[in-house]
PDB file of C-alpha atoms in Angstrom:
ATOM      1  CA  MET G   1     -37.843 152.197 126.726  1.00  0.00           C
ATOM      2  CA  VAL G   2     -38.054 149.105 124.526  1.00  0.00           C
ATOM      3  CA  SER G   3     -36.240 148.644 121.199  1.00  0.00           C
ATOM      4  CA  ILE G   4     -38.177 146.959 118.380  1.00  0.00           C
ATOM      5  CA  ARG G   5     -36.252 145.744 115.344  1.00  0.00           C
ATOM      6  CA  PHE G   6     -38.079 145.646 111.999  1.00  0.00           C
ATOM      7  CA  PRO G   7     -37.040 143.822 108.810  1.00  0.00           C
ATOM      8  CA  GLY G   8     -34.127 145.545 107.086  1.00  0.00           C
ATOM      9  CA  GLY G   9     -32.346 146.399 110.324  1.00  0.00           C
ATOM     10  CA  ILE G  10     -34.657 149.291 111.245  1.00  0.00           C
ATOM     11  CA  LYS G  11     -34.684 149.798 115.010  1.00  0.00           C
ATOM     12  CA  VAL G  12     -37.270 151.927 116.816  1.00  0.00           C
ATOM     13  CA  LYS G  13     -37.345 152.817 120.510  1.00  0.00           C
ATOM     14  CA  LEU G  14     -40.819 152.957 122.081  1.00  0.00           C
ATOM     15  CA  GLU G  15     -42.220 153.306 125.566  1.00  0.00           C
ATOM     16  CA  ARG G  16     -42.627 149.922 127.273  1.00  0.00           C
ATOM     17  CA  GLY G  17     -46.402 150.263 127.604  1.00  0.00           C
ATOM     18  CA  ILE G  18     -46.812 151.120 123.920  1.00  0.00           C
ATOM     19  CA  ALA G  19     -44.523 148.268 122.895  1.00  0.00           C
ATOM     20  CA  LYS G  20     -46.720 145.815 124.804  1.00  0.00           C
ATOM     21  CA  ALA G  21     -49.793 147.204 123.080  1.00  0.00           C
ATOM     22  CA  ILE G  22     -48.442 146.610 119.555  1.00  0.00           C
ATOM     23  CA  PRO G  23     -49.042 142.820 119.545  1.00  0.00           C
ATOM     24  CA  LEU G  24     -52.602 143.482 120.763  1.00  0.00           C
ATOM     25  CA  PHE G  25     -52.970 145.961 117.920  1.00  0.00           C
ATOM     26  CA  PHE G  26     -52.182 143.257 115.370  1.00  0.00           C
ATOM     27  CA  ILE G  27     -54.289 140.584 117.072  1.00  0.00           C
ATOM     28  CA  SER G  28     -57.282 142.909 117.110  1.00  0.00           C
ATOM     29  CA  HIS G  29     -56.836 143.310 113.348  1.00  0.00           C
ATOM     30  CA  LYS G  30     -56.235 139.663 112.536  1.00  0.00           C
ATOM     31  CA  LYS G  31     -59.493 139.392 110.621  1.00  0.00           C
ATOM     32  CA  SER G  32     -58.536 142.396 108.525  1.00  0.00           C
ATOM     33  CA  LEU G  33     -55.079 141.078 107.889  1.00  0.00           C
ATOM     34  CA  GLY G  34     -56.290 137.697 106.699  1.00  0.00           C
ATOM     35  CA  ILE G  35     -52.827 136.376 107.626  1.00  0.00           C
ATOM     36  CA  LEU G  36     -53.228 135.282 111.224  1.00  0.00           C
ATOM     37  CA  GLN G  37     -56.242 133.207 110.240  1.00  0.00           C
ATOM     38  CA  CYS G  38     -56.042 131.721 106.759  1.00  0.00           C
ATOM     39  CA  ARG G  39     -59.203 129.641 106.807  1.00  0.00           C
ATOM     40  CA  GLY G  40     -60.729 128.827 103.472  1.00  0.00           C
ATOM     41  CA  PHE G  41     -60.607 130.992 100.380  1.00  0.00           C
ATOM     42  CA  PHE G  42     -60.451 134.800 100.604  1.00  0.00           C
ATOM     43  CA  HIS G  43     -60.501 137.370  97.837  1.00  0.00           C
ATOM     44  CA  PHE G  44     -57.090 138.665  96.937  1.00  0.00           C
ATOM     45  CA  GLN G  45     -58.258 142.240  96.438  1.00  0.00           C
ATOM     46  CA  HIS G  46     -59.738 142.399  99.924  1.00  0.00           C
ATOM     47  CA  LEU G  47     -56.503 141.055 101.381  1.00  0.00           C
ATOM     48  CA  ALA G  48     -54.502 143.723  99.537  1.00  0.00           C
ATOM     49  CA  MET G  49     -56.760 146.520 100.739  1.00  0.00           C
ATOM     50  CA  GLN G  50     -57.006 145.310 104.317  1.00  0.00           C
ATOM     51  CA  TYR G  51     -53.299 144.604 104.627  1.00  0.00           C
ATOM     52  CA  ALA G  52     -52.511 148.075 103.330  1.00  0.00           C
ATOM     53  CA  GLU G  53     -55.016 149.565 105.777  1.00  0.00           C
ATOM     54  CA  VAL G  54     -53.475 147.855 108.810  1.00  0.00           C
ATOM     55  CA  TYR G  55     -49.905 148.490 107.609  1.00  0.00           C
ATOM     56  CA  VAL G  56     -50.620 152.191 107.155  1.00  0.00           C
ATOM     57  CA  SER G  57     -52.302 152.362 110.570  1.00  0.00           C
ATOM     58  CA  PHE G  58     -49.349 150.739 112.312  1.00  0.00           C
ATOM     59  CA  VAL G  59     -46.830 152.947 110.525  1.00  0.00           C
ATOM     60  CA  LEU G  60     -48.793 156.060 111.465  1.00  0.00           C
ATOM     61  CA  LEU G  61     -48.911 154.875 115.078  1.00  0.00           C
ATOM     62  CA  THR G  62     -45.121 154.465 115.121  1.00  0.00           C
ATOM     63  CA  VAL G  63     -44.599 157.795 113.345  1.00  0.00           C
ATOM     64  CA  PHE G  64     -46.693 159.770 115.814  1.00  0.00           C
ATOM     65  CA  ILE G  65     -44.965 158.150 118.799  1.00  0.00           C
ATOM     66  CA  ASN G  66     -41.505 158.986 117.442  1.00  0.00           C
ATOM     67  CA  LEU G  67     -42.626 162.429 116.306  1.00  0.00           C
ATOM     68  CA  GLU G  68     -43.737 163.227 119.851  1.00  0.00           C
ATOM     69  CA  GLN G  69     -40.321 162.185 121.145  1.00  0.00           C
ATOM     70  CA  LYS G  70     -38.556 164.357 118.533  1.00  0.00           C
ATOM     71  CA  VAL G  71     -40.677 167.385 119.460  1.00  0.00           C
ATOM     72  CA  LEU G  72     -39.613 167.019 123.085  1.00  0.00           C
ATOM     73  CA  VAL G  73     -35.944 166.849 122.054  1.00  0.00           C
ATOM     74  CA  ILE G  74     -35.893 169.718 119.538  1.00  0.00           C
ATOM     75  CA  LYS G  75     -38.220 172.155 121.300  1.00  0.00           C
ATOM     76  CA  ASP G  76     -35.260 174.443 122.119  1.00  0.00           C
ATOM     77  CA  TYR G  77     -33.929 174.461 118.548  1.00  0.00           C
ATOM     78  CA  LYS G  78     -36.763 176.536 117.053  1.00  0.00           C
ATOM     79  CA  PHE G  79     -36.743 176.439 113.239  1.00  0.00           C
ATOM     80  CA  GLY G  80     -33.135 175.408 112.668  1.00  0.00           C
ATOM     81  CA  TYR G  81     -33.931 171.719 112.953  1.00  0.00           C
ATOM     82  CA  LEU G  82     -36.939 172.007 110.629  1.00  0.00           C
ATOM     83  CA  LYS G  83     -34.847 173.769 107.965  1.00  0.00           C
ATOM     84  CA  LEU G  84     -32.209 171.061 108.111  1.00  0.00           C
ATOM     85  CA  PHE G  85     -34.895 168.354 108.186  1.00  0.00           C
ATOM     86  CA  VAL G  86     -36.426 169.569 104.914  1.00  0.00           C
ATOM     87  CA  LYS G  87     -33.040 170.298 103.295  1.00  0.00           C
ATOM     88  CA  LYS G  88     -31.727 166.760 103.817  1.00  0.00           C
ATOM     89  CA  ILE G  89     -34.816 164.850 102.589  1.00  0.00           C
ATOM     90  CA  PRO G  90     -33.661 162.556  99.721  1.00  0.00           C
ATOM     91  CA  LEU G  91     -35.204 164.002  96.564  1.00  0.00           C
ATOM     92  CA  SER G  92     -35.590 160.623  94.818  1.00  0.00           C
ATOM     93  CA  LEU G  93     -37.534 159.100  97.729  1.00  0.00           C
ATOM     94  CA  ALA G  94     -39.730 162.184  98.003  1.00  0.00           C
ATOM     95  CA  LEU G  95     -40.566 162.031  94.274  1.00  0.00           C
ATOM     96  CA  ILE G  96     -41.454 158.326  94.473  1.00  0.00           C
ATOM     97  CA  ALA G  97     -43.703 158.933  97.485  1.00  0.00           C
ATOM     98  CA  CYS G  98     -45.411 161.884  95.764  1.00  0.00           C
ATOM     99  CA  PHE G  99     -45.979 159.802  92.637  1.00  0.00           C
ATOM    100  CA  CYS G 100     -47.554 156.989  94.669  1.00  0.00           C
ATOM    101  CA  LEU G 101     -49.730 159.487  96.537  1.00  0.00           C
ATOM    102  CA  LEU G 102     -50.945 160.980  93.253  1.00  0.00           C
ATOM    103  CA  LEU G 103     -51.579 157.461  91.949  1.00  0.00           C
ATOM    104  CA  ALA G 104     -53.716 156.659  94.990  1.00  0.00           C
ATOM    105  CA  VAL G 105     -55.665 159.914  94.658  1.00  0.00           C
ATOM    106  CA  PHE G 106     -56.191 159.300  90.932  1.00  0.00           C
ATOM    107  CA  LYS G 107     -57.471 155.800  91.684  1.00  0.00           C
ATOM    108  CA  ILE G 108     -60.094 157.143  94.092  1.00  0.00           C
ATOM    109  CA  THR G 109     -61.198 160.223  92.145  1.00  0.00           C
ATOM    110  CA  ALA G 110     -61.043 159.031  88.547  1.00  0.00           C
ATOM    111  CA  PHE G 111     -60.110 155.400  88.038  1.00  0.00           C
ATOM    112  CA  ASP G 112     -62.950 154.006  90.182  1.00  0.00           C
ATOM    113  CA  LYS G 113     -65.497 155.929  88.092  1.00  0.00           C
ATOM    114  CA  MET G 114     -64.314 154.489  84.774  1.00  0.00           C
ATOM    115  CA  PRO G 115     -65.796 151.341  83.230  1.00  0.00           C
ATOM    116  CA  GLU G 116     -63.485 148.327  83.233  1.00  0.00           C
ATOM    117  CA  PRO G 117     -61.712 147.989  79.854  1.00  0.00           C
ATOM    118  CA  PHE G 118     -61.256 144.254  80.565  1.00  0.00           C
ATOM    119  CA  ASP G 119     -62.069 141.742  83.284  1.00  0.00           C
ATOM    120  CA  GLY G 120     -59.782 141.936  86.290  1.00  0.00           C
ATOM    121  CA  MET G 121     -58.889 145.605  85.835  1.00  0.00           C
ATOM    122  CA  HIS G 122     -60.670 146.487  89.062  1.00  0.00           C
ATOM    123  CA  GLU G 123     -58.620 143.936  91.018  1.00  0.00           C
ATOM    124  CA  ILE G 124     -55.387 145.271  89.488  1.00  0.00           C
ATOM    125  CA  GLY G 125     -56.374 148.779  90.516  1.00  0.00           C
ATOM    126  CA  ILE G 126     -56.971 147.634  94.085  1.00  0.00           C
ATOM    127  CA  LEU G 127     -53.561 145.972  94.155  1.00  0.00           C
ATOM    128  CA  PHE G 128     -51.781 149.107  92.955  1.00  0.00           C
ATOM    129  CA  PHE G 129     -53.792 151.225  95.386  1.00  0.00           C
ATOM    130  CA  GLY G 130     -52.618 149.049  98.273  1.00  0.00           C
ATOM    131  CA  LEU G 131     -49.021 149.171  97.071  1.00  0.00           C
ATOM    132  CA  ALA G 132     -49.165 152.947  96.641  1.00  0.00           C
ATOM    133  CA  ASN G 133     -50.506 153.385 100.163  1.00  0.00           C
ATOM    134  CA  SER G 134     -47.775 151.117 101.517  1.00  0.00           C
ATOM    135  CA  VAL G 135     -45.045 153.120  99.742  1.00  0.00           C
ATOM    136  CA  VAL G 136     -46.390 156.410 101.103  1.00  0.00           C
ATOM    137  CA  ALA G 137     -46.648 154.943 104.609  1.00  0.00           C
ATOM    138  CA  SER G 138     -43.116 153.540 104.355  1.00  0.00           C
ATOM    139  CA  PHE G 139     -41.816 156.955 103.300  1.00  0.00           C
ATOM    140  CA  MET G 140     -43.511 158.567 106.291  1.00  0.00           C
ATOM    141  CA  PHE G 141     -42.012 155.901 108.544  1.00  0.00           C
ATOM    142  CA  TYR G 142     -38.559 156.612 107.118  1.00  0.00           C
ATOM    143  CA  LEU G 143     -39.081 160.366 107.269  1.00  0.00           C
ATOM    144  CA  PHE G 144     -40.119 160.659 110.895  1.00  0.00           C
ATOM    145  CA  THR G 145     -37.991 157.885 112.400  1.00  0.00           C
ATOM    146  CA  ILE G 146     -34.752 157.170 110.498  1.00  0.00           C
ATOM    147  CA  HIS G 147     -34.427 160.534 108.721  1.00  0.00           C
ATOM    148  CA  ALA G 148     -35.436 162.481 111.828  1.00  0.00           C
ATOM    149  CA  ASP G 149     -32.799 160.660 113.900  1.00  0.00           C
ATOM    150  CA  ASN G 150     -30.088 161.309 111.288  1.00  0.00           C
ATOM    151  CA  VAL G 151     -30.979 164.994 111.054  1.00  0.00           C
ATOM    152  CA  LEU G 152     -31.024 165.372 114.830  1.00  0.00           C
ATOM    153  CA  LYS G 153     -27.557 163.801 114.985  1.00  0.00           C
ATOM    154  CA  ALA G 154     -26.297 166.132 112.239  1.00  0.00           C
ATOM    155  CA  PHE G 155     -27.908 169.121 113.939  1.00  0.00           C
ATOM    156  CA  LYS G 156     -26.029 168.416 117.161  1.00  0.00           C
ATOM    157  CA  ILE G 157     -22.720 167.883 115.330  1.00  0.00           C
ATOM    158  CA  TYR G 158     -22.992 170.838 112.919  1.00  0.00           C
ATOM    159  CA  PRO G 159     -21.866 173.541 115.416  1.00  0.00           C
ATOM    160  CA  ILE G 160     -18.621 171.607 116.033  1.00  0.00           C
ATOM    161  CA  ALA G 161     -18.144 170.837 112.342  1.00  0.00           C
ATOM    162  CA  ARG G 162     -18.787 174.469 111.433  1.00  0.00           C
ATOM    163  CA  ARG G 163     -16.168 175.665 113.940  1.00  0.00           C
ATOM    164  CA  TRP G 164     -13.500 173.260 112.667  1.00  0.00           C
ATOM    165  CA  SER G 165     -14.293 173.799 108.995  1.00  0.00           C
ATOM    166  CA  SER G 166     -14.293 177.565 109.490  1.00  0.00           C
ATOM    167  CA  GLY G 167     -10.926 177.148 111.221  1.00  0.00           C
ATOM    168  CA  VAL G 168      -9.497 175.654 108.026  1.00  0.00           C
ATOM    169  CA  VAL G 169     -10.550 178.770 106.118  1.00  0.00           C
ATOM    170  CA  GLY G 170      -9.459 180.974 109.023  1.00  0.00           C
ATOM    171  CA  ASN G 171      -5.891 179.656 108.784  1.00  0.00           C
ATOM    172  CA  CYS G 172      -5.767 180.729 105.150  1.00  0.00           C
ATOM    173  CA  GLN G 173      -7.207 184.152 105.965  1.00  0.00           C
ATOM    174  CA  ARG G 174      -4.710 184.543 108.820  1.00  0.00           C
ATOM    175  CA  MET G 175      -1.905 183.897 106.324  1.00  0.00           C
ATOM    176  CA  PHE G 176      -3.268 186.603 104.008  1.00  0.00           C
ATOM    177  CA  THR G 177      -3.493 189.072 106.902  1.00  0.00           C
ATOM    178  CA  ASP G 178       0.149 188.502 107.813  1.00  0.00           C
ATOM    179  CA  PHE G 179       1.130 188.692 104.139  1.00  0.00           C
ATOM    180  CA  SER G 180      -0.589 192.092 103.945  1.00  0.00           C
ATOM    181  CA  ASN G 181       1.200 193.372 107.035  1.00  0.00           C
ATOM    182  CA  LYS G 182       4.569 192.256 105.656  1.00  0.00           C
ATOM    183  CA  SER G 183       4.207 193.366 102.025  1.00  0.00           C
ATOM    184  CA  GLY G 184       1.990 196.419 102.449  1.00  0.00           C
ATOM    185  CA  ILE G 185      -0.425 195.037  99.821  1.00  0.00           C
ATOM    186  CA  ASN G 186      -4.022 194.412 100.845  1.00  0.00           C
ATOM    187  CA  ILE G 187      -4.858 190.776 100.078  1.00  0.00           C
ATOM    188  CA  ASN G 188      -7.488 188.398 101.424  1.00  0.00           C
ATOM    189  CA  ILE G 189      -9.266 185.173 100.549  1.00  0.00           C
ATOM    190  CA  ASP G 190     -11.760 187.037  98.366  1.00  0.00           C
ATOM    191  CA  ASN G 191      -9.367 189.038  96.162  1.00  0.00           C
ATOM    192  CA  PHE G 192      -6.171 186.935  95.949  1.00  0.00           C
ATOM    193  CA  ASP G 193      -7.138 185.669  92.482  1.00  0.00           C
ATOM    194  CA  SER G 194      -7.272 189.099  90.809  1.00  0.00           C
ATOM    195  CA  ASP G 195      -4.591 190.648  88.566  1.00  0.00           C
ATOM    196  CA  GLY G 196      -1.644 188.613  89.822  1.00  0.00           C
ATOM    197  CA  LEU G 197      -2.072 190.048  93.311  1.00  0.00           C
ATOM    198  CA  LEU G 198      -0.809 186.927  95.070  1.00  0.00           C
ATOM    199  CA  ARG G 199       2.383 186.835  92.981  1.00  0.00           C
ATOM    200  CA  ASP G 200       3.092 190.502  93.762  1.00  0.00           C
ATOM    201  CA  VAL G 201       2.722 189.811  97.478  1.00  0.00           C
ATOM    202  CA  LEU G 202       5.035 186.789  97.396  1.00  0.00           C
ATOM    203  CA  LYS G 203       7.743 188.790  95.588  1.00  0.00           C
ATOM    204  CA  ASN G 204       7.882 191.126  98.588  1.00  0.00           C
ATOM    205  CA  ILE G 205       8.506 188.425 101.204  1.00  0.00           C
ATOM    206  CA  ASP G 206      11.898 186.879 101.922  1.00  0.00           C
ATOM    207  CA  PRO G 207      11.327 183.257 103.052  1.00  0.00           C
ATOM    208  CA  ASN G 208      14.264 183.467 105.490  1.00  0.00           C
ATOM    209  CA  SER G 209      13.174 186.714 107.112  1.00  0.00           C
ATOM    210  CA  GLU G 210      11.369 186.898 110.433  1.00  0.00           C
ATOM    211  CA  ALA G 211       7.701 185.916 110.405  1.00  0.00           C
ATOM    212  CA  PRO G 212       4.983 186.633 113.021  1.00  0.00           C
ATOM    213  CA  LEU G 213       5.663 183.300 114.762  1.00  0.00           C
ATOM    214  CA  VAL G 214       7.851 182.379 117.743  1.00  0.00           C
ATOM    215  CA  ASP G 215       9.070 179.043 119.092  1.00  0.00           C
ATOM    216  CA  TYR G 216       8.989 177.826 122.687  1.00  0.00           C
ATOM    217  CA  LYS G 217      12.110 179.915 123.403  1.00  0.00           C
ATOM    218  CA  LEU G 218      10.235 183.010 122.167  1.00  0.00           C
ATOM    219  CA  GLN G 219      12.618 183.314 119.212  1.00  0.00           C
ATOM    220  CA  ARG G 220      11.258 184.555 115.895  1.00  0.00           C
ATOM    221  CA  LEU G 221      10.934 181.923 113.140  1.00  0.00           C
ATOM    222  CA  ASN G 222      11.139 182.491 109.390  1.00  0.00           C
ATOM    223  CA  TRP G 223       8.330 182.404 106.846  1.00  0.00           C
ATOM    224  CA  ILE G 224       8.927 178.776 105.885  1.00  0.00           C
ATOM    225  CA  ASN G 225       8.369 177.758 109.511  1.00  0.00           C
ATOM    226  CA  TYR G 226       5.332 180.025 109.598  1.00  0.00           C
ATOM    227  CA  LEU G 227       3.748 178.443 106.511  1.00  0.00           C
ATOM    228  CA  ASP G 228       4.532 174.958 107.799  1.00  0.00           C
ATOM    229  CA  ASP G 229       2.835 175.820 111.090  1.00  0.00           C
ATOM    230  CA  ILE G 230      -0.314 176.737 109.165  1.00  0.00           C
ATOM    231  CA  ARG G 231      -0.051 173.416 107.319  1.00  0.00           C
ATOM    232  CA  ILE G 232       0.117 171.492 110.605  1.00  0.00           C
ATOM    233  CA  ARG G 233      -2.833 173.391 112.095  1.00  0.00           C
ATOM    234  CA  THR G 234      -4.938 172.927 108.966  1.00  0.00           C
ATOM    235  CA  GLN G 235      -4.240 169.215 108.615  1.00  0.00           C
ATOM    236  CA  HIS G 236      -5.017 168.741 112.310  1.00  0.00           C
ATOM    237  CA  LEU G 237      -8.441 170.364 111.867  1.00  0.00           C
ATOM    238  CA  ILE G 238      -9.134 168.252 108.779  1.00  0.00           C
ATOM    239  CA  ASP G 239      -8.176 165.087 110.666  1.00  0.00           C
ATOM    240  CA  LYS G 240     -10.592 165.979 113.461  1.00  0.00           C
ATOM    241  CA  LEU G 241     -13.382 166.541 110.944  1.00  0.00           C
ATOM    242  CA  LEU G 242     -12.787 163.279 109.081  1.00  0.00           C
ATOM    243  CA  ASP G 243     -11.795 160.989 111.954  1.00  0.00           C
ATOM    244  CA  THR G 244     -14.773 161.762 114.219  1.00  0.00           C
ATOM    245  CA  ASN G 245     -18.520 161.300 113.814  1.00  0.00           C
ATOM    246  CA  CYS G 246     -18.648 164.640 112.000  1.00  0.00           C
ATOM    247  CA  SER G 247     -17.787 163.049 108.659  1.00  0.00           C
ATOM    248  CA  SER G 248     -20.977 160.943 108.608  1.00  0.00           C
ATOM    249  CA  SER G 249     -23.093 164.106 108.773  1.00  0.00           C
ATOM    250  CA  LEU G 250     -21.085 166.342 106.442  1.00  0.00           C
ATOM    251  CA  ASP G 251     -21.801 167.200 102.840  1.00  0.00           C
ATOM    252  CA  ASN G 252     -19.943 164.919 100.396  1.00  0.00           C
ATOM    253  CA  ASP G 253     -18.620 167.883  98.404  1.00  0.00           C
ATOM    254  CA  LEU G 254     -17.163 169.410 101.561  1.00  0.00           C
ATOM    255  CA  ILE G 255     -15.481 166.117 102.499  1.00  0.00           C
ATOM    256  CA  ALA G 256     -13.977 165.894  98.996  1.00  0.00           C
ATOM    257  CA  LEU G 257     -12.574 169.430  99.302  1.00  0.00           C
ATOM    258  CA  LEU G 258     -11.099 168.691 102.731  1.00  0.00           C
ATOM    259  CA  LEU G 259      -9.398 165.547 101.433  1.00  0.00           C
ATOM    260  CA  LEU G 260      -8.071 167.455  98.420  1.00  0.00           C
ATOM    261  CA  LEU G 261      -6.681 170.153 100.694  1.00  0.00           C
ATOM    262  CA  LYS G 262      -5.081 167.719 103.122  1.00  0.00           C
ATOM    263  CA  ASP G 263      -2.904 166.155 100.404  1.00  0.00           C
ATOM    264  CA  CYS G 264      -2.370 169.205  98.186  1.00  0.00           C
ATOM    265  CA  GLY G 265       1.045 169.737  96.603  1.00  0.00           C
ATOM    266  CA  TYR G 266       1.553 173.015  98.454  1.00  0.00           C
ATOM    267  CA  PHE G 267       1.628 171.251 101.828  1.00  0.00           C
ATOM    268  CA  VAL G 268       4.100 168.679 100.506  1.00  0.00           C
ATOM    269  CA  ASP G 269       6.459 171.380  99.197  1.00  0.00           C
ATOM    270  CA  ILE G 270       6.298 173.490 102.359  1.00  0.00           C
ATOM    271  CA  GLN G 271       7.034 170.479 104.546  1.00  0.00           C
ATOM    272  CA  HIS G 272       9.999 169.585 102.336  1.00  0.00           C
ATOM    273  CA  ALA G 273      11.243 173.192 102.307  1.00  0.00           C
ATOM    274  CA  LYS G 274      11.250 173.285 106.098  1.00  0.00           C
ATOM    275  CA  LEU G 275      13.408 170.143 106.243  1.00  0.00           C
ATOM    276  CA  THR G 276      15.909 171.193 103.565  1.00  0.00           C
ATOM    277  CA  GLY G 277      15.806 174.985 103.771  1.00  0.00           C
ATOM    278  CA  VAL G 278      15.595 177.408 100.819  1.00  0.00           C
ATOM    279  CA  SER G 279      18.011 179.916  99.319  1.00  0.00           C
ATOM    280  CA  ASN G 280      15.430 181.863  97.302  1.00  0.00           C
ATOM    281  CA  LYS G 281      15.134 185.596  97.891  1.00  0.00           C
ATOM    282  CA  ASP G 282      11.335 185.616  97.774  1.00  0.00           C
ATOM    283  CA  LEU G 283       8.339 183.261  97.906  1.00  0.00           C
ATOM    284  CA  SER G 284       7.344 183.497  94.230  1.00  0.00           C
ATOM    285  CA  TRP G 285       8.619 179.939  93.628  1.00  0.00           C
ATOM    286  CA  ILE G 286       5.667 178.600  95.609  1.00  0.00           C
ATOM    287  CA  HIS G 287       3.069 180.747  93.810  1.00  0.00           C
ATOM    288  CA  ASN G 288       1.336 178.092  91.692  1.00  0.00           C
ATOM    289  CA  LEU G 289       0.898 175.557  94.497  1.00  0.00           C
ATOM    290  CA  LEU G 290      -0.066 178.237  97.014  1.00  0.00           C
ATOM    291  CA  HIS G 291      -2.629 179.579  94.554  1.00  0.00           C
ATOM    292  CA  GLU G 292      -4.163 176.095  94.304  1.00  0.00           C
ATOM    293  CA  TYR G 293      -4.313 175.862  98.108  1.00  0.00           C
ATOM    294  CA  CYS G 294      -6.052 179.236  98.333  1.00  0.00           C
ATOM    295  CA  GLN G 295      -8.592 178.254  95.679  1.00  0.00           C
ATOM    296  CA  ILE G 296      -9.544 175.129  97.634  1.00  0.00           C
ATOM    297  CA  CYS G 297      -9.925 177.185 100.817  1.00  0.00           C
ATOM    298  CA  ALA G 298     -12.168 179.635  98.941  1.00  0.00           C
ATOM    299  CA  GLU G 299     -14.350 176.723  97.781  1.00  0.00           C
ATOM    300  CA  ILE G 300     -14.539 175.396 101.341  1.00  0.00           C
ATOM    301  CA  LYS G 301     -15.657 178.843 102.489  1.00  0.00           C
ATOM    302  CA  LYS G 302     -18.495 178.778  99.931  1.00  0.00           C
ATOM    303  CA  ARG G 303     -19.553 175.283 100.999  1.00  0.00           C
ATOM    304  CA  ASN G 304     -19.533 176.354 104.646  1.00  0.00           C
ATOM    305  CA  VAL G 305     -21.941 179.165 103.809  1.00  0.00           C
ATOM    306  CA  GLU G 306     -24.231 176.855 101.833  1.00  0.00           C
ATOM    307  CA  ILE G 307     -24.263 174.139 104.508  1.00  0.00           C
ATOM    308  CA  PHE G 308     -24.257 176.033 107.787  1.00  0.00           C
ATOM    309  CA  ALA G 309     -25.480 179.581 107.138  1.00  0.00           C
ATOM    310  CA  ASP G 310     -29.221 178.797 107.039  1.00  0.00           C
ATOM    311  CA  CYS G 311     -29.168 176.561 110.128  1.00  0.00           C
ATOM    312  CA  GLU G 312     -30.235 178.173 113.393  1.00  0.00           C
ATOM    313  CA  PHE G 313     -28.283 176.429 116.126  1.00  0.00           C
ATOM    314  CA  PRO G 314     -29.105 176.466 119.839  1.00  0.00           C
ATOM    315  CA  THR G 315     -27.846 179.445 121.811  1.00  0.00           C
ATOM    316  CA  GLY G 316     -24.189 179.147 122.710  1.00  0.00           C
ATOM    317  CA  GLN G 317     -23.247 176.826 119.800  1.00  0.00           C
TER     318      GLN G 317
END
């Protein structure tokens, strides 16, 4: 494999034989380019057209080479990769490319058949046609090289990110399950926000009573220790998501929610309560901050569904 670096820091890996053929490709088109031999006067419109033609040809050559490599890599991923590929295409770039494509089609089908309103209009049309073709070719180059690489990276990371992000929500759901067992009131991450249900549950739990958690001596810990343990587990999962390569492939809204959860006031209060102890007879004093924590977890659950649910991952992920 040979790496070729293009202007703008774009780096493409090609087979060695193909890489050697690229200079020959340009030399064979030097008359069309009008750049490698600048002898005498040449018409600017012909240069624009011929440059665009060769540029588009070279971009298509690079695209098809990289596309073949991607097909070999993703053949086991079925349609999951294609769904993610389409989902992550930048909308603004796609609209610009579509506009330029329509402009090129309009130039061929309608503009060329119109009489010139003034001298030089034909040359201006040729210039814009060449630019439009170059923009479309550049978008294809981006789409099937840079974008395809980024999506493939995200596709490989998503199973890990989904497991960790689901673990953050799972810690919250685990807390609700244990709350239900202790209080006798059915509560979960989907119904905690209805009719003061969370407050009723907290009124039935003594923070200093035994919780479903033991230390290394197999001694039961209280509910403050239990809630602090969930805090530690949750923050650890968030740190793994944000401190690894996962963060570069995650949705920005999900990252914002994870950061908000990591530093939420509920975690600060629970950590402080563990250090100082509490004399309260129930957990209702933590209701407002705990409610905020649960709301963030519910939002993370929704984002997980939106990001990961429609992606078909390889078997075993």
